[in-house]
Every structure is written in C-alpha cells, then in structure tokens.
C-alpha cells in the first residue's frame, strides 16, 4: 500500500478534496494508495476535525515547540517515516501547509513531495497571490501543482488550472474561484503521479 501523508495548517479544503476523491475513485483498489495520516503544525487547524470525522489518523506537530526550523523538520521526518512502507516510501502532500521547509527536508523527499500554489507559476510565488494578480491587471489567474524543490514555489509543474479574472473581483472572490479548481487538479495530479510510479 502506498501511503499518502497530507500536511496542513488551516482549513484543509484541498486535503478534504483529496480524501473525497480517493474514496470516490477507489484509490485503495485502483491505485493501491490511501490517505494514511493528516499532520498539522497548528492545533486549531479546522482540517483536523474533518480528517478525524473521516476516521483518518491525525497528528499535531506544533512548530512553535521547536527552537529551529531544522529541529522541526527533523521531527516531521520522523513522523512521516512511520508511514513509509518497505519499498514504498510515502507520498508527502503539502495542502495549505504554511511552513517553509529546509533544503535538507526537501531533498530527502525529492520526487515524492508535492505542493499546490494559488497562482499560475512561475508568476506570483509567495503570499498574497490573488491581490498581486489583481494589482498587475491579470486577465486570468489560477493554481499550480508542482514538485517541491529547495527553491520556494519552484519545481517541476505537474498540473495547472486557469480561471478568468472578472472586473468586479476582489482577492477573496478570485481566491474562491481558484480554490474550486485546486480541488479538481490536486487529486488528479496525485492520482497521475501514483499511476506513473
Ligand atoms: C490554498 O489556496 C492553497 O493553494 C494554498 O493555501 C490554500 C489552502 O487552502 N497553499 P486549504 O487549507 O486547502 O483550504
């Protein structure tokens, strides 16, 4: 069984979309994969509630309990390792996980560490992507699923979705439109990667 480890910090709607798609599309039988655990660095992350309701294991690893990024990442690795099966290293999926990971961590998971970013990369890396897209007068916006490399919000692109920017858009309305697409492309990209492995 290929374990999928999902890391969240907040609402977890992308995580929920992955969990729901995995169930609907019977990833367990068709891809030999399952969402094994949802890990949060924030105790109040709403996504933890959903995961628990679904009977998925959850773990809380609060970054503020660690003195350095390296120490937090080392503890996170130890936690993830519990879900590596022999010859089947876990797929590590960042879904609104608001921590910058150290190069050591990223390199360790090379090829099996994914992220979703709410812009059409390589445009608008970092935060406030929707406001920046509006400020730049973009006529389209979107989201990107990519492999994670040591450079923030870079790394090979696995999937993208494009949405229109409408004249009356605010950062919030644009974010909501992009998010509906995130919920489609992230599960699809994960399934594609699992199939290819
Ligand atoms: C998403 O827009 C994602 O692209 C970004 O953070 C947001 C997380 O939303 N990295 P959710 O927690 O999945 O609802």
CSV table of C-alpha atoms and ligand atoms in Angstrom, one decimal:
chain,number,residue,atom,x,y,z
A,1,UNK,CA,0.0,0.0,0.0
A,2,UNK,CA,1.3,3.4,-0.9
A,3,UNK,CA,0.7,5.8,1.9
A,4,UNK,CA,-0.2,9.4,1.3
A,5,UNK,CA,0.8,11.8,4.1
A,6,UNK,CA,-1.0,15.2,3.9
A,7,UNK,CA,0.4,18.2,5.7
A,8,UNK,CA,-2.0,21.1,6.6
A,9,UNK,CA,-2.1,24.3,8.6
A,10,UNK,CA,-5.6,25.5,8.2
A,11,UNK,CA,-9.0,24.8,6.6
A,12,UNK,CA,-7.8,21.8,4.8
A,13,UNK,CA,-10.2,22.0,1.9
A,14,UNK,CA,-7.6,20.7,-0.5
A,15,UNK,CA,-7.0,17.8,1.9
A,16,UNK,CA,-10.7,17.1,2.0
A,17,UNK,CA,-10.9,17.1,-1.8
A,18,UNK,CA,-8.1,14.6,-1.9
A,19,UNK,CA,-9.7,12.4,0.7
A,20,UNK,CA,-13.1,12.6,-1.0
A,21,UNK,CA,-11.7,11.9,-4.5
A,22,UNK,CA,-9.6,8.9,-3.1
A,23,UNK,CA,-12.8,7.4,-1.8
A,24,UNK,CA,-15.0,8.2,-4.8
A,25,UNK,CA,-12.4,6.8,-7.2
A,26,UNK,CA,-11.5,3.9,-5.0
A,27,UNK,CA,-7.8,4.7,-5.0
A,28,UNK,CA,-7.4,1.9,-2.4
A,29,UNK,CA,-8.3,-0.7,-5.0
A,30,UNK,CA,-7.3,1.0,-8.2
A,31,UNK,CA,-4.0,2.7,-7.2
A,32,UNK,CA,-3.1,0.7,-4.1
A,33,UNK,CA,-3.0,4.0,-2.2
A,34,UNK,CA,-4.6,5.6,0.8
A,35,UNK,CA,-4.5,8.8,2.8
A,36,UNK,CA,-2.8,7.4,5.9
A,37,UNK,CA,-2.4,10.5,8.0
A,38,UNK,CA,-3.1,14.2,8.2
A,39,UNK,CA,-0.4,16.1,10.0
A,40,UNK,CA,-0.9,19.7,11.1
A,41,UNK,CA,1.5,22.2,12.6
A,42,UNK,CA,-1.4,24.2,14.0
A,43,UNK,CA,-3.6,22.8,16.8
A,44,UNK,CA,-6.7,24.8,15.7
A,45,UNK,CA,-6.5,23.7,12.0
A,46,UNK,CA,-10.1,23.1,11.0
A,47,UNK,CA,-8.9,20.3,8.6
A,48,UNK,CA,-8.1,18.1,11.6
A,49,UNK,CA,-11.7,17.9,12.5
A,50,UNK,CA,-12.7,16.7,9.0
A,51,UNK,CA,-9.9,14.2,9.0
A,52,UNK,CA,-10.9,12.8,12.3
A,53,UNK,CA,-14.6,12.6,11.2
A,54,UNK,CA,-13.4,10.5,8.2
A,55,UNK,CA,-11.6,8.1,10.5
A,56,UNK,CA,-8.2,9.2,9.2
A,57,UNK,CA,-5.3,9.3,11.7
A,58,UNK,CA,-4.2,12.8,12.6
A,59,UNK,CA,-1.0,14.1,14.2
A,60,UNK,CA,-0.3,17.5,15.6
A,61,UNK,CA,3.3,18.7,15.4
A,62,UNK,CA,3.5,22.3,16.6
A,63,UNK,CA,6.4,24.2,15.0
A,64,UNK,CA,6.5,26.6,17.9
A,65,UNK,CA,7.6,23.8,20.2
A,66,UNK,CA,10.9,23.7,18.3
A,67,UNK,CA,13.8,26.1,18.5
A,68,UNK,CA,14.9,25.9,14.9
A,69,UNK,CA,13.4,25.0,11.5
A,70,UNK,CA,15.9,22.1,11.3
A,71,UNK,CA,14.7,20.7,14.6
A,72,UNK,CA,11.0,20.9,13.5
A,73,UNK,CA,11.8,19.4,10.1
A,74,UNK,CA,13.7,16.5,11.7
A,75,UNK,CA,10.7,15.7,14.0
A,76,UNK,CA,8.4,16.0,11.0
A,77,UNK,CA,10.6,13.5,9.1
A,78,UNK,CA,10.5,11.0,11.9
A,79,UNK,CA,6.7,11.3,12.0
A,80,UNK,CA,6.4,10.8,8.2
A,81,UNK,CA,8.8,7.8,8.3
A,82,UNK,CA,6.3,5.9,10.3
A,83,UNK,CA,4.2,5.8,7.1
A,84,UNK,CA,7.0,4.6,4.8
A,85,UNK,CA,6.4,1.0,3.9
A,86,UNK,CA,9.3,-1.2,2.7
A,87,UNK,CA,10.0,-0.2,-0.9
A,88,UNK,CA,7.0,2.1,-0.8
A,89,UNK,CA,8.1,5.5,0.6
A,90,UNK,CA,5.1,7.7,1.4
A,91,UNK,CA,3.9,10.5,-0.9
A,92,UNK,CA,4.1,13.7,1.0
A,93,UNK,CA,1.4,16.2,0.0
A,94,UNK,CA,1.5,19.8,1.2
A,95,UNK,CA,-2.0,21.2,1.3
A,96,UNK,CA,-2.1,24.7,2.7
A,97,UNK,CA,0.9,23.9,4.9
A,98,UNK,CA,2.2,27.3,5.8
A,99,UNK,CA,5.8,26.4,6.7
A,100,UNK,CA,8.9,26.9,4.7
A,101,UNK,CA,10.8,23.6,4.7
A,102,UNK,CA,14.5,23.3,5.0
A,103,UNK,CA,16.6,22.2,1.9
A,104,UNK,CA,17.6,19.1,3.9
A,105,UNK,CA,14.0,18.1,4.3
A,106,UNK,CA,13.0,18.9,0.7
A,107,UNK,CA,16.0,16.9,-0.7
A,108,UNK,CA,15.1,13.9,1.4
A,109,UNK,CA,11.7,13.8,-0.2
A,110,UNK,CA,12.8,14.7,-3.7
A,111,UNK,CA,10.3,13.3,-6.2
A,112,UNK,CA,7.6,12.5,-3.7
A,113,UNK,CA,6.9,15.9,-2.2
A,114,UNK,CA,4.1,17.9,-3.8
A,115,UNK,CA,2.6,21.3,-3.2
A,116,UNK,CA,-0.3,23.4,-4.5
A,117,UNK,CA,0.2,27.1,-5.0
A,118,UNK,CA,-2.6,29.5,-5.8
A,119,UNK,CA,-1.1,31.2,-8.8
A,120,UNK,CA,0.0,30.3,-12.3
A,121,UNK,CA,3.6,29.7,-11.5
A,122,UNK,CA,6.2,30.9,-12.2
A,123,UNK,CA,4.1,34.1,-11.7
A,124,UNK,CA,3.4,35.2,-8.2
A,125,UNK,CA,5.4,32.9,-5.9
A,126,UNK,CA,5.0,33.6,-2.2
A,127,UNK,CA,2.0,35.1,-0.5
A,128,UNK,CA,-1.0,37.3,-1.4
A,129,UNK,CA,-1.0,35.9,-4.9
A,130,UNK,CA,-4.6,36.9,-5.7
A,131,UNK,CA,-4.2,40.6,-4.7
A,132,UNK,CA,-1.0,40.7,-6.7
A,133,UNK,CA,-2.7,39.2,-9.7
A,134,UNK,CA,-5.4,41.8,-9.5
A,135,UNK,CA,-2.9,44.6,-9.0
A,136,UNK,CA,-1.0,43.5,-12.1
A,137,UNK,CA,-4.2,43.6,-14.1
A,138,UNK,CA,-4.1,39.9,-15.0
A,139,UNK,CA,-7.0,38.7,-17.1
A,140,UNK,CA,-6.5,35.1,-16.0
A,141,UNK,CA,-5.4,33.6,-12.7
A,142,UNK,CA,-5.1,30.0,-11.5
A,143,UNK,CA,-3.3,27.4,-9.5
A,144,UNK,CA,-0.3,25.1,-9.9
A,145,UNK,CA,0.5,21.7,-8.5
A,146,UNK,CA,4.3,21.2,-8.5
A,147,UNK,CA,7.0,19.0,-7.2
A,148,UNK,CA,8.7,20.8,-4.3
A,149,UNK,CA,12.4,21.7,-4.6
A,150,UNK,CA,14.6,23.8,-2.4
A,151,UNK,CA,13.6,27.0,-4.2
A,152,UNK,CA,10.3,28.2,-2.8
A,153,UNK,CA,7.3,27.7,-5.2
A,154,UNK,CA,9.5,26.4,-7.9
A,155,UNK,CA,10.0,22.8,-9.1
A,156,UNK,CA,8.6,20.8,-11.9
A,157,UNK,CA,5.0,21.6,-12.7
A,158,UNK,CA,2.5,18.7,-12.7
A,159,UNK,CA,-0.8,20.4,-13.3
A,160,UNK,CA,-2.3,23.9,-13.7
A,161,UNK,CA,-5.8,25.3,-13.9
A,162,UNK,CA,-6.8,28.7,-15.3
A,163,UNK,CA,-9.7,30.8,-14.3
A,164,UNK,CA,-10.9,34.2,-15.6
A,165,UNK,CA,-10.3,37.4,-13.6
A,166,UNK,CA,-13.7,39.2,-13.6
A,167,UNK,CA,-14.0,43.0,-13.5
A,168,UNK,CA,-15.6,43.1,-10.0
A,169,UNK,CA,-13.2,40.6,-8.4
A,170,UNK,CA,-11.7,41.1,-5.0
A,171,UNK,CA,-8.8,39.0,-3.7
A,172,UNK,CA,-11.5,36.9,-1.9
A,173,UNK,CA,-13.8,36.3,-4.9
A,174,UNK,CA,-10.8,35.4,-7.0
A,175,UNK,CA,-9.4,33.1,-4.3
A,176,UNK,CA,-12.7,31.3,-4.1
A,177,UNK,CA,-12.8,30.7,-7.9
A,178,UNK,CA,-9.2,29.5,-7.9
A,179,UNK,CA,-9.9,27.2,-4.9
A,180,UNK,CA,-12.7,25.3,-6.7
A,181,UNK,CA,-10.1,24.5,-9.4
A,182,UNK,CA,-7.5,23.5,-6.9
A,183,UNK,CA,-9.9,20.9,-5.6
A,184,UNK,CA,-10.0,19.3,-9.0
A,185,UNK,CA,-6.4,19.4,-10.1
A,186,UNK,CA,-4.7,18.4,-6.9
A,187,UNK,CA,-6.4,15.0,-6.6
A,188,UNK,CA,-5.9,14.4,-10.3
A,189,UNK,CA,-2.2,15.2,-10.2
A,190,UNK,CA,-1.7,12.9,-7.2
A,191,UNK,CA,-3.5,10.1,-9.0
A,192,UNK,CA,-1.4,10.7,-12.1
A,193,UNK,CA,1.8,10.5,-10.1
A,194,UNK,CA,0.8,7.4,-8.3
A,195,UNK,CA,-0.1,5.7,-11.6
A,196,UNK,CA,3.3,6.7,-13.0
A,197,UNK,CA,5.3,5.3,-10.1
B,1,LIG,C1,-4.9,27.0,-1.0
B,1,LIG,O1,-5.3,28.2,-1.7
B,1,LIG,C2,-3.5,26.6,-1.4
B,1,LIG,O2,-3.3,26.8,-2.7
B,1,LIG,C3,-2.6,27.5,-0.6
B,1,LIG,O3,-3.3,27.6,0.7
B,1,LIG,C4,-4.7,27.4,0.5
B,1,LIG,C5,-5.1,26.3,1.4
B,1,LIG,O4,-6.4,26.1,1.5
B,1,LIG,N1,-1.3,26.9,-0.5
B,1,LIG,P1,-7.0,24.8,2.2
B,1,LIG,O5,-6.4,24.7,3.6
B,1,LIG,O6,-6.6,23.6,1.4
B,1,LIG,O7,-8.5,25.0,2.3
